[in-house]
Amino acid sequence: MSVNKIIKRITTSSILAMKANGEKITMLTAYDYSTAQALDEAGIDVLLVGDSAANVFAGYETTLPITLDNMIYHASAVARGAKRALVLADLPFGTYQGSVDEAYQAAVRMMKESGAQAVKLEGGLEIIDNIKKIINAGIPVCGHLGLTPQSINKFGTFGVRAKEEAEAEKLKADALALQEAGCFAVVLEKIPAQLAKEVTESLNIPTIGIGAGGDCDGQVLVVNDMLGFTKDFKPKFLRQYMQLYSGMVDAARQYAEDVKGGSFPNENEQY
Ligand code: KIV
């Protein structure tokens, strides 16, 4: 007789409770079913279907070209692979900045068609009404401040943000506004560690950092980067936990050698 193991799903309430209890939150990106299964089995709390799929999955230089249909496709694959982790999906560039209604429609499509449990949007006060509308529809929202890659053409570089006083003050005000609007968490990307610490201490909702130091309530990395799958990408904030790219090159070379040399398949690998 098989015993069905009941897996308790991580929810936005669990994420808020982790901050209250001082438990660090783990988040990694995922774009496909198999990766989602592996990260879920490892006990990662949140799988972020990041629009970084545009970079690491599709090979674009920026995140701008990825569409809502593309993101729904990735998010639905991840949602099928995740049994425990909360699945959080990015709304892509151009689908939520234009108007409250446009943002609402994009978030509803993501939730209905992908099975994700929450959405992430880049920006603060300038999109606060759009965020409120989405939250009022019962859709949990995670904010994203600091380096917001969808604004790369405004910033000009992928460098550290909010080093200057004025930008740091705006970021603090944005973070409070996101909390007041009802966001359940906020990603802080590539900002000074001291600023991330101050923001983290000023909020009741958790901060999830990437290149924002160790005082955030949780950490997120792009899975391809931390697995060493992204070729020639090693920013200061990144810790690589394996060398998948070189491992794949070696495996593919070995396979080619075996096929060309006639040793694959052998008699145990045929019917
Ligand atoms: O798209 C993404 O992967 C992200 C993370 C870098 C936070 O937004």
CSV table of C-alpha atoms and ligand atoms in Angstrom, one decimal:
chain,number,residue,atom,x,y,z
A,1,MET,CA,0.0,0.0,0.0
A,2,SER,CA,1.4,3.4,-0.9
A,3,VAL,CA,1.3,6.2,1.6
A,4,ASN,CA,0.7,9.6,0.0
A,5,LYS,CA,2.9,12.1,1.6
A,6,ILE,CA,1.0,15.4,2.2
A,7,ILE,CA,3.2,18.3,1.2
A,8,LYS,CA,2.4,21.6,2.8
A,9,ARG,CA,2.6,24.4,0.2
A,10,ILE,CA,4.5,27.6,1.0
A,11,THR,CA,2.1,30.5,0.9
A,12,THR,CA,2.6,34.3,1.1
A,13,SER,CA,1.6,33.9,4.8
A,14,SER,CA,4.4,31.4,5.4
A,15,ILE,CA,6.8,33.9,3.8
A,16,LEU,CA,5.7,36.7,6.1
A,17,ALA,CA,5.9,34.3,9.1
A,18,MET,CA,9.5,33.5,8.2
A,19,LYS,CA,10.4,37.1,8.6
A,20,ALA,CA,8.6,37.4,11.9
A,21,ASN,CA,10.4,34.3,13.1
A,22,GLY,CA,13.8,35.3,11.8
A,23,GLU,CA,14.0,32.4,9.4
A,24,LYS,CA,15.8,33.2,6.1
A,25,ILE,CA,13.9,32.8,2.9
A,26,THR,CA,15.4,31.0,-0.1
A,27,MET,CA,14.4,31.9,-3.6
A,28,LEU,CA,15.9,30.7,-6.9
A,29,THR,CA,14.7,31.3,-10.5
A,30,ALA,CA,13.3,28.5,-12.5
A,31,TYR,CA,12.0,28.4,-16.1
A,32,ASP,CA,11.1,24.8,-16.8
A,33,TYR,CA,9.5,21.7,-15.3
A,34,SER,CA,12.5,19.6,-14.5
A,35,THR,CA,14.5,22.4,-12.8
A,36,ALA,CA,11.4,23.3,-10.8
A,37,GLN,CA,11.1,19.7,-9.6
A,38,ALA,CA,14.8,19.6,-8.5
A,39,LEU,CA,14.6,22.9,-6.7
A,40,ASP,CA,11.3,22.0,-5.0
A,41,GLU,CA,12.8,18.7,-3.8
A,42,ALA,CA,15.8,20.6,-2.4
A,43,GLY,CA,13.3,22.6,-0.3
A,44,ILE,CA,13.7,26.0,-1.9
A,45,ASP,CA,10.9,28.2,-0.6
A,46,VAL,CA,10.1,30.4,-3.6
A,47,LEU,CA,10.6,29.6,-7.3
A,48,LEU,CA,10.8,32.8,-9.2
A,49,VAL,CA,9.8,32.6,-12.9
A,50,GLY,CA,12.0,35.5,-13.7
A,51,ASP,CA,11.9,37.5,-16.9
A,52,SER,CA,15.7,36.8,-16.8
A,53,ALA,CA,14.4,33.9,-18.9
A,54,ALA,CA,14.8,36.4,-21.7
A,55,ASN,CA,18.6,36.4,-21.0
A,56,VAL,CA,19.5,32.9,-19.8
A,57,PHE,CA,16.9,30.9,-21.7
A,58,ALA,CA,16.3,32.8,-24.9
A,59,GLY,CA,19.7,34.6,-25.2
A,60,TYR,CA,18.5,38.2,-25.4
A,61,GLU,CA,20.7,41.0,-24.1
A,62,THR,CA,18.0,42.5,-22.0
A,63,THR,CA,14.7,41.3,-20.4
A,64,LEU,CA,12.6,43.7,-22.6
A,65,PRO,CA,11.7,41.3,-25.5
A,66,ILE,CA,10.0,38.6,-23.5
A,67,THR,CA,6.2,38.5,-23.8
A,68,LEU,CA,3.4,37.7,-21.4
A,69,ASP,CA,2.7,34.6,-23.5
A,70,ASN,CA,6.3,33.5,-23.1
A,71,MET,CA,6.2,34.1,-19.3
A,72,ILE,CA,2.9,32.2,-18.9
A,73,TYR,CA,4.5,29.3,-20.8
A,74,HIS,CA,7.5,29.2,-18.4
A,75,ALA,CA,5.4,29.8,-15.3
A,76,SER,CA,3.0,27.0,-16.2
A,77,ALA,CA,5.9,24.5,-16.6
A,78,VAL,CA,7.4,25.6,-13.2
A,79,ALA,CA,4.0,25.4,-11.5
A,80,ARG,CA,3.6,21.8,-12.7
A,81,GLY,CA,7.0,20.9,-11.2
A,82,ALA,CA,6.6,22.6,-7.8
A,83,LYS,CA,4.6,20.8,-5.2
A,84,ARG,CA,5.8,22.8,-2.1
A,85,ALA,CA,7.5,26.0,-3.2
A,86,LEU,CA,5.5,29.2,-3.8
A,87,VAL,CA,5.6,30.0,-7.6
A,88,LEU,CA,6.2,33.7,-8.2
A,89,ALA,CA,6.0,34.9,-11.8
A,90,ASP,CA,7.4,38.2,-13.2
A,91,LEU,CA,5.1,40.3,-15.3
A,92,PRO,CA,7.2,41.3,-18.3
A,93,PHE,CA,8.1,44.8,-19.6
A,94,GLY,CA,5.2,46.7,-21.1
A,95,THR,CA,2.4,44.7,-19.5
A,96,TYR,CA,1.7,46.6,-16.3
A,97,GLN,CA,3.2,50.1,-16.5
A,98,GLY,CA,0.7,51.7,-18.9
A,99,SER,CA,-2.5,51.7,-16.9
A,100,VAL,CA,-4.2,50.2,-13.9
A,101,ASP,CA,-6.5,48.1,-16.1
A,102,GLU,CA,-3.6,46.8,-18.3
A,103,ALA,CA,-1.7,45.7,-15.2
A,104,TYR,CA,-4.8,44.0,-13.8
A,105,GLN,CA,-5.5,42.2,-17.0
A,106,ALA,CA,-1.9,41.0,-17.3
A,107,ALA,CA,-1.8,39.7,-13.7
A,108,VAL,CA,-5.2,37.9,-14.1
A,109,ARG,CA,-4.0,36.2,-17.3
A,110,MET,CA,-0.8,35.1,-15.5
A,111,MET,CA,-2.8,33.6,-12.6
A,112,LYS,CA,-5.5,32.0,-14.7
A,113,GLU,CA,-3.2,30.5,-17.3
A,114,SER,CA,-0.1,29.5,-15.5
A,115,GLY,CA,-1.0,28.3,-12.0
A,116,ALA,CA,1.6,30.7,-10.4
A,117,GLN,CA,0.6,31.9,-6.9
A,118,ALA,CA,1.9,35.4,-7.0
A,119,VAL,CA,3.3,38.0,-9.4
A,120,LYS,CA,6.4,40.3,-9.3
A,121,LEU,CA,6.5,43.8,-10.8
A,122,GLU,CA,9.4,46.2,-11.0
A,123,GLY,CA,9.0,49.7,-9.6
A,124,GLY,CA,7.7,51.7,-6.7
A,125,LEU,CA,5.5,54.8,-6.3
A,126,GLU,CA,5.1,55.3,-10.1
A,127,ILE,CA,3.1,52.1,-10.4
A,128,ILE,CA,1.5,52.0,-6.9
A,129,ASP,CA,-2.1,52.3,-8.1
A,130,ASN,CA,-1.5,49.4,-10.6
A,131,ILE,CA,-0.1,47.3,-7.8
A,132,LYS,CA,-3.1,48.1,-5.5
A,133,LYS,CA,-5.6,47.1,-8.2
A,134,ILE,CA,-3.8,43.7,-8.6
A,135,ILE,CA,-3.7,43.1,-4.8
A,136,ASN,CA,-7.4,44.2,-4.5
A,137,ALA,CA,-8.2,41.4,-7.0
A,138,GLY,CA,-6.8,38.9,-4.6
A,139,ILE,CA,-3.4,38.4,-6.4
A,140,PRO,CA,-0.3,38.6,-4.1
A,141,VAL,CA,2.3,41.0,-5.4
A,142,CYS,CA,6.1,41.1,-4.7
A,143,GLY,CA,7.8,44.4,-5.4
A,144,HIS,CA,11.3,44.8,-7.0
A,145,LEU,CA,13.5,47.9,-6.3
A,146,GLY,CA,17.1,48.9,-6.9
A,147,LEU,CA,18.5,47.6,-10.2
A,148,THR,CA,15.3,46.9,-12.1
A,149,PRO,CA,16.5,45.4,-15.4
A,150,GLN,CA,13.4,46.4,-17.3
A,151,SER,CA,14.6,50.0,-17.0
A,152,ILE,CA,18.1,49.3,-18.3
A,153,ASN,CA,17.6,51.9,-21.1
A,154,LYS,CA,16.9,54.5,-18.5
A,155,PHE,CA,19.9,53.5,-16.2
A,156,GLY,CA,22.4,52.8,-19.0
A,157,THR,CA,24.3,50.2,-17.1
A,158,PHE,CA,23.7,47.1,-14.9
A,159,GLY,CA,25.8,48.7,-12.1
A,160,VAL,CA,24.9,49.1,-8.4
A,161,ARG,CA,21.9,51.4,-7.8
A,162,ALA,CA,21.1,53.9,-5.0
A,163,LYS,CA,24.6,54.8,-4.1
A,164,GLU,CA,23.7,58.5,-4.0
A,165,GLU,CA,21.5,59.9,-1.2
A,166,ALA,CA,18.6,61.0,-3.4
A,167,GLU,CA,18.2,57.6,-5.0
A,168,ALA,CA,18.6,55.9,-1.7
A,169,GLU,CA,15.8,58.1,-0.1
A,170,LYS,CA,13.5,57.4,-3.1
A,171,LEU,CA,14.1,53.6,-2.7
A,172,LYS,CA,13.2,53.8,1.0
A,173,ALA,CA,10.0,55.7,0.2
A,174,ASP,CA,9.2,53.2,-2.5
A,175,ALA,CA,9.7,50.2,-0.2
A,176,LEU,CA,7.3,51.7,2.4
A,177,ALA,CA,4.8,52.5,-0.3
A,178,LEU,CA,5.0,48.8,-1.5
A,179,GLN,CA,4.4,47.6,2.0
A,180,GLU,CA,1.4,50.0,2.5
A,181,ALA,CA,-0.1,48.9,-0.8
A,182,GLY,CA,-0.1,45.3,0.5
A,183,CYS,CA,2.9,43.6,-1.2
A,184,PHE,CA,4.0,40.5,0.6
A,185,ALA,CA,7.7,40.9,-0.1
A,186,VAL,CA,10.1,43.1,-2.0
A,187,VAL,CA,13.2,42.1,-4.0
A,188,LEU,CA,16.2,44.4,-3.6
A,189,GLU,CA,18.6,44.1,-6.5
A,190,LYS,CA,22.2,45.4,-6.5
A,191,ILE,CA,22.1,48.1,-3.9
A,192,PRO,CA,24.6,48.9,-1.1
A,193,ALA,CA,24.4,46.3,1.8
A,194,GLN,CA,23.9,49.1,4.4
A,195,LEU,CA,20.9,50.5,2.5
A,196,ALA,CA,19.4,47.0,2.2
A,197,LYS,CA,19.9,46.6,5.9
A,198,GLU,CA,18.1,49.8,6.7
A,199,VAL,CA,15.2,49.0,4.4
A,200,THR,CA,14.9,45.5,5.8
A,201,GLU,CA,14.8,46.9,9.4
A,202,SER,CA,12.2,49.5,8.4
A,203,LEU,CA,9.7,46.9,6.9
A,204,ASN,CA,7.4,44.2,8.3
A,205,ILE,CA,7.4,42.4,5.0
A,206,PRO,CA,10.5,40.5,3.9
A,207,THR,CA,13.2,41.8,1.7
A,208,ILE,CA,14.8,39.3,-0.7
A,209,GLY,CA,18.2,40.4,-1.8
A,210,ILE,CA,20.4,39.8,-4.9
A,211,GLY,CA,23.7,41.6,-4.6
A,212,ALA,CA,22.2,43.5,-1.6
A,213,GLY,CA,24.2,41.9,1.2
A,214,GLY,CA,23.5,39.4,4.0
A,215,ASP,CA,21.0,41.4,6.1
A,216,CYS,CA,18.1,40.9,3.8
A,217,ASP,CA,15.4,38.5,5.0
A,218,GLY,CA,16.1,36.2,2.1
A,219,GLN,CA,18.3,35.7,-1.0
A,220,VAL,CA,17.6,35.1,-4.6
A,221,LEU,CA,19.9,34.0,-7.4
A,222,VAL,CA,19.4,33.2,-11.1
A,223,VAL,CA,19.6,29.4,-11.1
A,224,ASN,CA,21.7,29.2,-14.3
A,225,ASP,CA,24.2,31.6,-12.7
A,226,MET,CA,24.5,29.7,-9.4
A,227,LEU,CA,24.8,26.4,-11.2
A,228,GLY,CA,27.7,27.8,-13.3
A,229,PHE,CA,25.6,27.2,-16.5
A,230,THR,CA,25.7,30.9,-17.7
A,231,LYS,CA,28.9,31.2,-19.7
A,232,ASP,CA,31.4,33.8,-18.6
A,233,PHE,CA,29.2,35.5,-16.0
A,234,LYS,CA,30.7,35.9,-12.5
A,235,PRO,CA,29.6,39.2,-10.8
A,236,LYS,CA,30.9,39.9,-7.3
A,237,PHE,CA,27.6,38.9,-5.6
A,238,LEU,CA,27.4,35.5,-7.2
A,239,ARG,CA,28.4,32.2,-5.5
A,240,GLN,CA,28.6,29.3,-8.0
A,241,TYR,CA,27.6,25.9,-6.5
A,242,MET,CA,28.7,23.8,-9.5
A,243,GLN,CA,30.2,24.2,-12.9
A,244,LEU,CA,27.4,22.9,-15.1
A,245,TYR,CA,28.5,24.5,-18.3
A,246,SER,CA,31.9,22.8,-18.4
A,247,GLY,CA,30.3,19.6,-17.2
A,248,MET,CA,27.9,19.7,-20.1
A,249,VAL,CA,30.7,20.4,-22.6
A,250,ASP,CA,32.6,17.4,-21.3
A,251,ALA,CA,29.5,15.1,-21.3
A,252,ALA,CA,28.6,16.1,-24.8
A,253,ARG,CA,32.2,15.6,-26.0
A,254,GLN,CA,32.2,12.1,-24.4
A,255,TYR,CA,28.9,11.3,-26.1
A,256,ALA,CA,30.1,12.4,-29.5
A,257,GLU,CA,33.3,10.3,-29.0
A,258,ASP,CA,31.2,7.2,-28.0
A,259,VAL,CA,28.8,7.5,-30.9
A,260,LYS,CA,31.6,8.1,-33.5
A,261,GLY,CA,33.7,5.4,-32.0
A,262,GLY,CA,30.8,2.9,-32.1
A,263,SER,CA,30.8,2.2,-28.3
A,264,PHE,CA,27.3,3.7,-27.8
A,265,PRO,CA,24.9,2.1,-27.7
A,266,ASN,CA,26.2,-1.3,-26.5
A,267,GLU,CA,24.3,-4.6,-26.2
A,268,ASN,CA,22.8,-3.6,-22.8
A,269,GLU,CA,21.5,-0.3,-24.3
A,270,GLN,CA,19.4,-1.8,-27.0
A,271,TYR,CA,16.2,-3.9,-27.4
B,1,KIV,O1,14.1,38.0,-13.5
B,1,KIV,C1,14.8,37.7,-12.5
B,1,KIV,O2,15.5,36.7,-12.5
B,1,KIV,C2,14.8,38.5,-11.3
B,1,KIV,C3,15.8,38.3,-10.2
B,1,KIV,C4,17.1,38.7,-10.7
B,1,KIV,C5,15.4,38.9,-8.9
B,1,KIV,O3,14.0,39.4,-11.2
